[in-house]
mmCIF file of C-alpha atoms in Angstrom:
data_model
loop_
_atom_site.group_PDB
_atom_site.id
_atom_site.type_symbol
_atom_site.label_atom_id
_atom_site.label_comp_id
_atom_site.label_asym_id
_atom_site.label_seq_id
_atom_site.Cartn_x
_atom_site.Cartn_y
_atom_site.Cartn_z
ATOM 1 C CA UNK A 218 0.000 0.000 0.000
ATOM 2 C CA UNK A 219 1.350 3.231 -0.986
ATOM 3 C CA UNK A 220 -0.480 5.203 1.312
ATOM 4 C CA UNK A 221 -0.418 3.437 5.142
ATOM 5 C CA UNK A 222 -3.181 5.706 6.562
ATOM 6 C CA UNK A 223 -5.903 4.276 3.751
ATOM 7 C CA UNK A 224 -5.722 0.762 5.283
ATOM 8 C CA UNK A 225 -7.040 2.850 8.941
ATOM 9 C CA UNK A 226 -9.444 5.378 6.896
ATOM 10 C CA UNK A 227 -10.635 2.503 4.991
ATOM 11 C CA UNK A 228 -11.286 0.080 7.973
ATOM 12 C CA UNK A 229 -13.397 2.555 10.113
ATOM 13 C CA UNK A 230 -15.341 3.748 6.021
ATOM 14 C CA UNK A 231 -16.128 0.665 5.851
ATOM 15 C CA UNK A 232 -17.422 -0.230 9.345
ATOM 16 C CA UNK A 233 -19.370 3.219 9.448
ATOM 17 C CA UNK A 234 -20.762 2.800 5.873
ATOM 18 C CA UNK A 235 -24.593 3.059 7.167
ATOM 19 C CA UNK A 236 -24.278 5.992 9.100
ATOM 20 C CA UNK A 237 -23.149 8.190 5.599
ATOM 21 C CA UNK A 238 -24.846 10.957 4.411
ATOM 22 C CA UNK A 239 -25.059 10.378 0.018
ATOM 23 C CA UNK A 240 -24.718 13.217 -2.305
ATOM 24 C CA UNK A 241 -23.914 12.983 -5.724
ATOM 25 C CA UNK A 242 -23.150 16.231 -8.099
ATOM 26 C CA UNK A 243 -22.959 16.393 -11.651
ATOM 27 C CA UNK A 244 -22.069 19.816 -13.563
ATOM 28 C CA UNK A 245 -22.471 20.064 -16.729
ATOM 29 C CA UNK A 246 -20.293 22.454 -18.832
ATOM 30 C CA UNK A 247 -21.294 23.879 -22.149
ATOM 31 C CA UNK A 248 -18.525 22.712 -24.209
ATOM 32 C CA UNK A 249 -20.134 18.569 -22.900
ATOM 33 C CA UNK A 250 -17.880 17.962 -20.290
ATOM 34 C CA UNK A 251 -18.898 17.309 -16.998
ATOM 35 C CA UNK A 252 -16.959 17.185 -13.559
ATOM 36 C CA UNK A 253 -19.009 14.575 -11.135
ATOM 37 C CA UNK A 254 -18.623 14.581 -7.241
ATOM 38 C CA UNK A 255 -19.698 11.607 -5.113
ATOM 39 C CA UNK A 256 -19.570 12.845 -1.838
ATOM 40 C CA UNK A 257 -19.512 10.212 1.306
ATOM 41 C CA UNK A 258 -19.975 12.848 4.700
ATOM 42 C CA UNK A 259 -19.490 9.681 7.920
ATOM 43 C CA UNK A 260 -19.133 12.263 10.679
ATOM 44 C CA UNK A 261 -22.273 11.411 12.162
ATOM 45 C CA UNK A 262 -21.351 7.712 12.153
ATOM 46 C CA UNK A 263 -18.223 8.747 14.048
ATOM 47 C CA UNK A 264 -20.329 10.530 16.821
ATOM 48 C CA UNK A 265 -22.480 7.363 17.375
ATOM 49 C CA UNK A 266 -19.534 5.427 17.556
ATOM 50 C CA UNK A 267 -17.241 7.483 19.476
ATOM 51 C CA UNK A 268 -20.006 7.481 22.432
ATOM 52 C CA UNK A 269 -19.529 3.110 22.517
ATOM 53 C CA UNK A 270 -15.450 3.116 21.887
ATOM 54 C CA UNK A 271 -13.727 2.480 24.953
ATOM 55 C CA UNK A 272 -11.168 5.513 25.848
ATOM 56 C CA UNK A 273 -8.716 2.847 25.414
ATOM 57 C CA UNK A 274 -9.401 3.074 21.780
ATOM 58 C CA UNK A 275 -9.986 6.860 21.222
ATOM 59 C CA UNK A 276 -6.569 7.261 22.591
ATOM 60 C CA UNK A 277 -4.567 5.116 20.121
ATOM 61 C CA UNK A 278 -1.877 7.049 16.535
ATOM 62 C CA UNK A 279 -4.748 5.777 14.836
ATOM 63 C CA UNK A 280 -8.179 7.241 16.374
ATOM 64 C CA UNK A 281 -5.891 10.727 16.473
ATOM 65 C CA UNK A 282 -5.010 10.242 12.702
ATOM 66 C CA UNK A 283 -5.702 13.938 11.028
ATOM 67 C CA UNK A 284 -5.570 13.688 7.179
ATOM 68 C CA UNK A 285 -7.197 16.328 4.718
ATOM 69 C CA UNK A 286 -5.373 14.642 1.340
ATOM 70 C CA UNK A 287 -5.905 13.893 -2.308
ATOM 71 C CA UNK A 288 -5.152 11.377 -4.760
ATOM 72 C CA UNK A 289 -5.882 9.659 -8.320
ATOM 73 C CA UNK A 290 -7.211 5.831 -7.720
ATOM 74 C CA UNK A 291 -4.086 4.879 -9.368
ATOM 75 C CA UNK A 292 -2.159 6.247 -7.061
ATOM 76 C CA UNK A 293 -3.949 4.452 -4.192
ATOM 77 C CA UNK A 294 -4.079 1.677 -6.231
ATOM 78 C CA UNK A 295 -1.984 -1.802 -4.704
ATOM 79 C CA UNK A 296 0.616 -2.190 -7.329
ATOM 80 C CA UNK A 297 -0.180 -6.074 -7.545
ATOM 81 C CA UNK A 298 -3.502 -4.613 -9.241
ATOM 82 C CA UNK A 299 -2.399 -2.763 -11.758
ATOM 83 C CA UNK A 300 -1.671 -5.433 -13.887
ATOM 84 C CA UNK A 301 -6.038 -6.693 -13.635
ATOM 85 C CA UNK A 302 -6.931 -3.391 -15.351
ATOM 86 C CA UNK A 303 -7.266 -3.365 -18.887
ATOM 87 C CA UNK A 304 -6.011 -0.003 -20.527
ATOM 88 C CA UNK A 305 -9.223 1.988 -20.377
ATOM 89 C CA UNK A 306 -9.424 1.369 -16.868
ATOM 90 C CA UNK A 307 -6.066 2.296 -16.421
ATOM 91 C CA UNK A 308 -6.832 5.350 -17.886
ATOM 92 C CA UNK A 309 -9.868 5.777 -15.494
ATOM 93 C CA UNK A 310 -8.257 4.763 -12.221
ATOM 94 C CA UNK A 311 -5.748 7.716 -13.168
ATOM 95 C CA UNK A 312 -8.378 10.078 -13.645
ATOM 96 C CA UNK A 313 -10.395 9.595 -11.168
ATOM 97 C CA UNK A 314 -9.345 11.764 -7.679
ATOM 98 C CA UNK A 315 -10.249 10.306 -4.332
ATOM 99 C CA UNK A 316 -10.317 12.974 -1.351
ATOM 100 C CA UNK A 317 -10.123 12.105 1.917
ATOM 101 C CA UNK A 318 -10.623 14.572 5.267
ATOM 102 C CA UNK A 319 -10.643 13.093 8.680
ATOM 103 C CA UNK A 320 -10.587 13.923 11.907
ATOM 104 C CA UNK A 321 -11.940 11.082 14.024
ATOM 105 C CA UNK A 322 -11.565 13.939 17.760
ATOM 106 C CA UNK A 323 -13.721 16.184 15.896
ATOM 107 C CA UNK A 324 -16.580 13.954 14.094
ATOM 108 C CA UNK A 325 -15.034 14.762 10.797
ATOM 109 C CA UNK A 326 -14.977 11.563 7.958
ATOM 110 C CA UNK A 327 -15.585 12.516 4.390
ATOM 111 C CA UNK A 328 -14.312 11.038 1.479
ATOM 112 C CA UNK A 329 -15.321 11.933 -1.910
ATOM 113 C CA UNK A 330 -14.853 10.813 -5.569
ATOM 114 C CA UNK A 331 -14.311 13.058 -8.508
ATOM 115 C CA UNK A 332 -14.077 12.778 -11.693
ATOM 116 C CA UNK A 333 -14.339 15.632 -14.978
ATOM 117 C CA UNK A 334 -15.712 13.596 -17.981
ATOM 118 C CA UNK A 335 -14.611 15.075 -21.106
ATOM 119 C CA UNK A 336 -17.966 14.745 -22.691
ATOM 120 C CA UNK A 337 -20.613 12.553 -22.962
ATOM 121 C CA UNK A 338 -19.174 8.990 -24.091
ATOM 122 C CA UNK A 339 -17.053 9.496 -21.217
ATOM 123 C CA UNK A 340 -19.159 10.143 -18.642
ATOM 124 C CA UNK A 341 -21.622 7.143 -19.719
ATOM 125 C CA UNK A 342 -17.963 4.864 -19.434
ATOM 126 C CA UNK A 343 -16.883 6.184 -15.896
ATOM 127 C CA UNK A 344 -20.786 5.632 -14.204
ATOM 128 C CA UNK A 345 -20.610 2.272 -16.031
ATOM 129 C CA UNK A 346 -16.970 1.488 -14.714
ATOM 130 C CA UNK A 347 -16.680 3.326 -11.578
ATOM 131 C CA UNK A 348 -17.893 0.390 -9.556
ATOM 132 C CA UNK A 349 -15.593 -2.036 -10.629
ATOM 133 C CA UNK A 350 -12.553 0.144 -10.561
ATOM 134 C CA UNK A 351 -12.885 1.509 -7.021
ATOM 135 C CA UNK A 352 -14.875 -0.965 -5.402
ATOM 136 C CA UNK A 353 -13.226 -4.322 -6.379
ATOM 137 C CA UNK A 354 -10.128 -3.304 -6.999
ATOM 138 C CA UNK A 355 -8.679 -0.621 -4.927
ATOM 139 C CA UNK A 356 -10.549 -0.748 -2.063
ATOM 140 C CA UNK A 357 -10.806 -4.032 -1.392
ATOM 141 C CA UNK A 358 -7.466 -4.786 -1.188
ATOM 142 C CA UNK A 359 -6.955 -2.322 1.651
ATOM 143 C CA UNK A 360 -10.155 -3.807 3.533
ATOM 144 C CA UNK A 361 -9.942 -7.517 2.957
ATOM 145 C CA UNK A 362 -8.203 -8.068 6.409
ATOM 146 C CA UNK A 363 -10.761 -6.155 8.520
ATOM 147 C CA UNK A 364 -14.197 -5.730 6.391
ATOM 148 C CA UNK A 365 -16.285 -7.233 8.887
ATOM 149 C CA UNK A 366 -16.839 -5.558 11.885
ATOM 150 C CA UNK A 367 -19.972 -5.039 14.218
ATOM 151 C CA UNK A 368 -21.346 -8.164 12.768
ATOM 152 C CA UNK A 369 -21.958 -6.706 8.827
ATOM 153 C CA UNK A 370 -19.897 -6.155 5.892
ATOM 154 C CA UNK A 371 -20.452 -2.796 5.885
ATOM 155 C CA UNK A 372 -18.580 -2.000 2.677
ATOM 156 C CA UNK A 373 -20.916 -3.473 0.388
ATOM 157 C CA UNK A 374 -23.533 -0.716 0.535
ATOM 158 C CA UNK A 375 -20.336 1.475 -1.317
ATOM 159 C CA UNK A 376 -19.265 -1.605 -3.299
ATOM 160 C CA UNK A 377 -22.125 -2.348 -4.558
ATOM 161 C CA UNK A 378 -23.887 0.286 -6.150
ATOM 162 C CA UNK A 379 -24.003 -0.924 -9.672
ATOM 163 C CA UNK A 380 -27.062 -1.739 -10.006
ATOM 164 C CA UNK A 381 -28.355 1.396 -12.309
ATOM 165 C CA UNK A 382 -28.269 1.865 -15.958
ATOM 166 C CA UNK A 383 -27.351 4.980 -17.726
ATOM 167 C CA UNK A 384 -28.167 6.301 -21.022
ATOM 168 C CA UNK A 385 -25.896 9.183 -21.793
ATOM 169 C CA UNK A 386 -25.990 11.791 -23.974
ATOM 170 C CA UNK A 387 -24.911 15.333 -24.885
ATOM 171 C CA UNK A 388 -28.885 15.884 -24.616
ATOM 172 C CA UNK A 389 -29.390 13.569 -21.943
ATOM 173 C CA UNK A 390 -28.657 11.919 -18.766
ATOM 174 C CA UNK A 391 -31.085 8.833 -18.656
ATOM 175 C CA UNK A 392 -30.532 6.649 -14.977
ATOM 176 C CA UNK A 393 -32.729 3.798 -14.459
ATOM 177 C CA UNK A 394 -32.310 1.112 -11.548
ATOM 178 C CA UNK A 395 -31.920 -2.054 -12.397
ATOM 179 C CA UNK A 396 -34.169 -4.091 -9.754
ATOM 180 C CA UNK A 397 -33.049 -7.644 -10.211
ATOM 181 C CA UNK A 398 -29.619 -6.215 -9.726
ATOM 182 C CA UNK A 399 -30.870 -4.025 -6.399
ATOM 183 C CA UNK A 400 -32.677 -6.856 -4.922
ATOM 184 C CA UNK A 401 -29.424 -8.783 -5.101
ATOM 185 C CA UNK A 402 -27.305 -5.954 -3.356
ATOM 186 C CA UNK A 403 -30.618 -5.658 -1.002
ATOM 187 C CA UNK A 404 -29.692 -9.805 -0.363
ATOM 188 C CA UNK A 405 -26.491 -9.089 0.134
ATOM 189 C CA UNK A 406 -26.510 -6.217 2.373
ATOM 190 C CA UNK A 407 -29.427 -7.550 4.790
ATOM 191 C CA UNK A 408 -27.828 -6.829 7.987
ATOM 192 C CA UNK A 409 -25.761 -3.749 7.644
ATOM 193 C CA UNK A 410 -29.433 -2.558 6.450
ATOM 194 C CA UNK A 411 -31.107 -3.927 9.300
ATOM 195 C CA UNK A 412 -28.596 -2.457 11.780
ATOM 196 C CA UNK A 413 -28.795 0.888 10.271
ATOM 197 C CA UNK A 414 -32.326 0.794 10.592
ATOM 198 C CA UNK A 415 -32.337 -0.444 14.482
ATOM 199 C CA UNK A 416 -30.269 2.577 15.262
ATOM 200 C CA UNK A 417 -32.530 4.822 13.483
ATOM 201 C CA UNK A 418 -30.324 6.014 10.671
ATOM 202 C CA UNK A 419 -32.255 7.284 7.488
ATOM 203 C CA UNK A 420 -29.015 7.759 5.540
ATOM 204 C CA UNK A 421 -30.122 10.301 3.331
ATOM 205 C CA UNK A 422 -29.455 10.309 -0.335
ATOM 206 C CA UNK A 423 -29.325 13.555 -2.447
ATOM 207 C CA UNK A 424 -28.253 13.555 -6.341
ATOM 208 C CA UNK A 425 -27.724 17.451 -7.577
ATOM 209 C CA UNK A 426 -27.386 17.788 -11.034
ATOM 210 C CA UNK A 427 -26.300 21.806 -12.603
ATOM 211 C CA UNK A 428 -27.157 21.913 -16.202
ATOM 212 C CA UNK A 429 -25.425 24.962 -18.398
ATOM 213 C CA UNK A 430 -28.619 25.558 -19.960
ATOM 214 C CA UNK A 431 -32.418 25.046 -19.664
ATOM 215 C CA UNK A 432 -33.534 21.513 -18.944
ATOM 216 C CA UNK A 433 -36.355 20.186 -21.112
ATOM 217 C CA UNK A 434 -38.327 17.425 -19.538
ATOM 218 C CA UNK A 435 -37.490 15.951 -16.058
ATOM 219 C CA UNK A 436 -39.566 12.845 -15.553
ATOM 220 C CA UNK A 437 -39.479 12.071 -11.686
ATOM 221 C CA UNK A 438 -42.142 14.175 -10.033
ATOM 222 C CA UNK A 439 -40.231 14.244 -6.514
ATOM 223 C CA UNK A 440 -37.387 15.946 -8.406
ATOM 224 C CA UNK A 441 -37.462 19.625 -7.735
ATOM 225 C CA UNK A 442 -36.165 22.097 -10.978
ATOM 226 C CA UNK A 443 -34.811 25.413 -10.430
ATOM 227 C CA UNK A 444 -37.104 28.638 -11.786
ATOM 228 C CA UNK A 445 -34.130 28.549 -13.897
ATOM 229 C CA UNK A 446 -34.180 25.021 -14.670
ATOM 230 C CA UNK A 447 -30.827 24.601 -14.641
ATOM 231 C CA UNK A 448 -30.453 22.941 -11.557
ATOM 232 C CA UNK A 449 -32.190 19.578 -10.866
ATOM 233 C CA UNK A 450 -32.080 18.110 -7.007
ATOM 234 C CA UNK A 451 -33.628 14.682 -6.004
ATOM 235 C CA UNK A 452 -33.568 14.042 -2.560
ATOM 236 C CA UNK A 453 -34.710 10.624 -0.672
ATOM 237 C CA UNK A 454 -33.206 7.823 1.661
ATOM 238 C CA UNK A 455 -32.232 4.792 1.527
ATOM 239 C CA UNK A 456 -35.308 3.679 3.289
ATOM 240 C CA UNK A 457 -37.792 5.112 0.853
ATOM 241 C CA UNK A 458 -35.523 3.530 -2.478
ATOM 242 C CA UNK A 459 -36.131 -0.346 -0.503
ATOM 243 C CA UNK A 460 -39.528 0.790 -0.422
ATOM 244 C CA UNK A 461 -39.804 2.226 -4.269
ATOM 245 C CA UNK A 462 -36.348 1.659 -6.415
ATOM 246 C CA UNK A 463 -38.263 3.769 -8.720
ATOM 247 C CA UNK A 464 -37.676 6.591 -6.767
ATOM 248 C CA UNK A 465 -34.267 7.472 -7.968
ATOM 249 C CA UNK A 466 -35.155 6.721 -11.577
ATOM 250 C CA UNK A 467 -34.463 9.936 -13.790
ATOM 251 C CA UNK A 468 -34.863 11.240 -17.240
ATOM 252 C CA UNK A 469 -33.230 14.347 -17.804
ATOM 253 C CA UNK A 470 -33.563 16.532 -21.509
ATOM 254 C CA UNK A 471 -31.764 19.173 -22.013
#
């Protein structure tokens, strides 16, 4: 590992993953680019936990750890991985910035993922590939000694978020959820789920998406457009998406 503090940031992410706070931002730029920001905010997973760690703990290099760094994947990337990638995903992995900012003392966890698509063939090849490249192959290398703790493999609610299919265009940004797929990661992720849920975490989910002109036609009636309509924010939580996977189904013109 070329970074020593990811194997401790990852083991608490990934331990913490259904306390996080969701929010994904896509701006798009007149000349068809667009930069996207997943944003993963775990500070108050830290305050519930912090109240059941023993001072034992809370005292130890690693609870103090302060970081506020960023990287490409590739850079985080075990070396013994490289070699799995094929040359696109390479290419991704190398573009693709992860952010991390922690301070465990002050309830401060965020990582976030960005990426600036140069138009829109790329951007329809990094939400199609972004699941495979940071999921199953750099992160899990740093979490495969300690990815089950409290009972739940906690990192599969990041992991395994490929379960939505995208239509992209320079006109459109089509995202429909796959439910066959989502029952399978709802299977799979039964009792981090059912934990969150007994500690009364909603884990709230917002996807923000800035548009350099007009939109056209937004299809989701729970998604609320700007006066401008340039700006197009769905909000929900994870509760109400078991409930409805149609609710974060959207068709975008513009």
């Amino acid at each position: 590992m070329k970074k020593p503090y990811l194997l401790i940031f990852s083991c608490l992410l990934f331990c913490l993953t259904s306390c996080v706070d969701i929010e994904e931002h896509y701006d798009f730029k007149l000349d068809g680019s667009c930069n996207v920001v997943y944003g993963f905010d775990m500070g108050r997973a830290v305050e519930v936990f912090k109240n059941i760690l023993a001072d034992s703990v809370k005292q130890t290099p690693q609870f103090n750890l302060v970081k506020d760094t960023t990287m490409s994947f590739l850079a985080a990337m075990p070396d013994s991985l490289e070699t799995k990638l094929s040359k696109d995903e390479l290419a991704l992995a190398a573009n693709c910035n992860l952010s991390v900012k922690m301070d465990l003392q002050k309830s401060v966890m965020k990582l976030s993922i960005t990426h600036m698509a140069k138009d829109a063939d790329d951007l329809q090849y990094y939400l199609d590939h972004l699941s495979k490249i940071s999921m199953n192959s750099q992160l899990d290398a740093v979490t495969k000694s300690s990815k089950q703790t409290h009972g739940y493999d906690a990192r599969e609610l990041l992991g395994g978020q490929d379960y939505y299919q995208y239509d992209v265009t320079p006109h459109k940004f089509y995202r429909i959820i796959d439910k066959a797929k989502f029952n399978a990661f709802l299977k799979k992720t039964q009792n981090t789920l059912v934990m969150a849920k007994a500690m009364l975490i909603d884990m709230p989910y917002k996807v923000v998406l800035n548009f350099a002109r007009p939109v056209k036609k937004v299809n989701n009636p729970r998604a609320i457009v700007s006066a401008d309509r340039r700006h197009v924010t769905l909000t929900t939580t994870m509760d109400d998406v078991i409930k409805d996977p149609t609710v974060m189904n959207l068709k975008i013109d513009f």
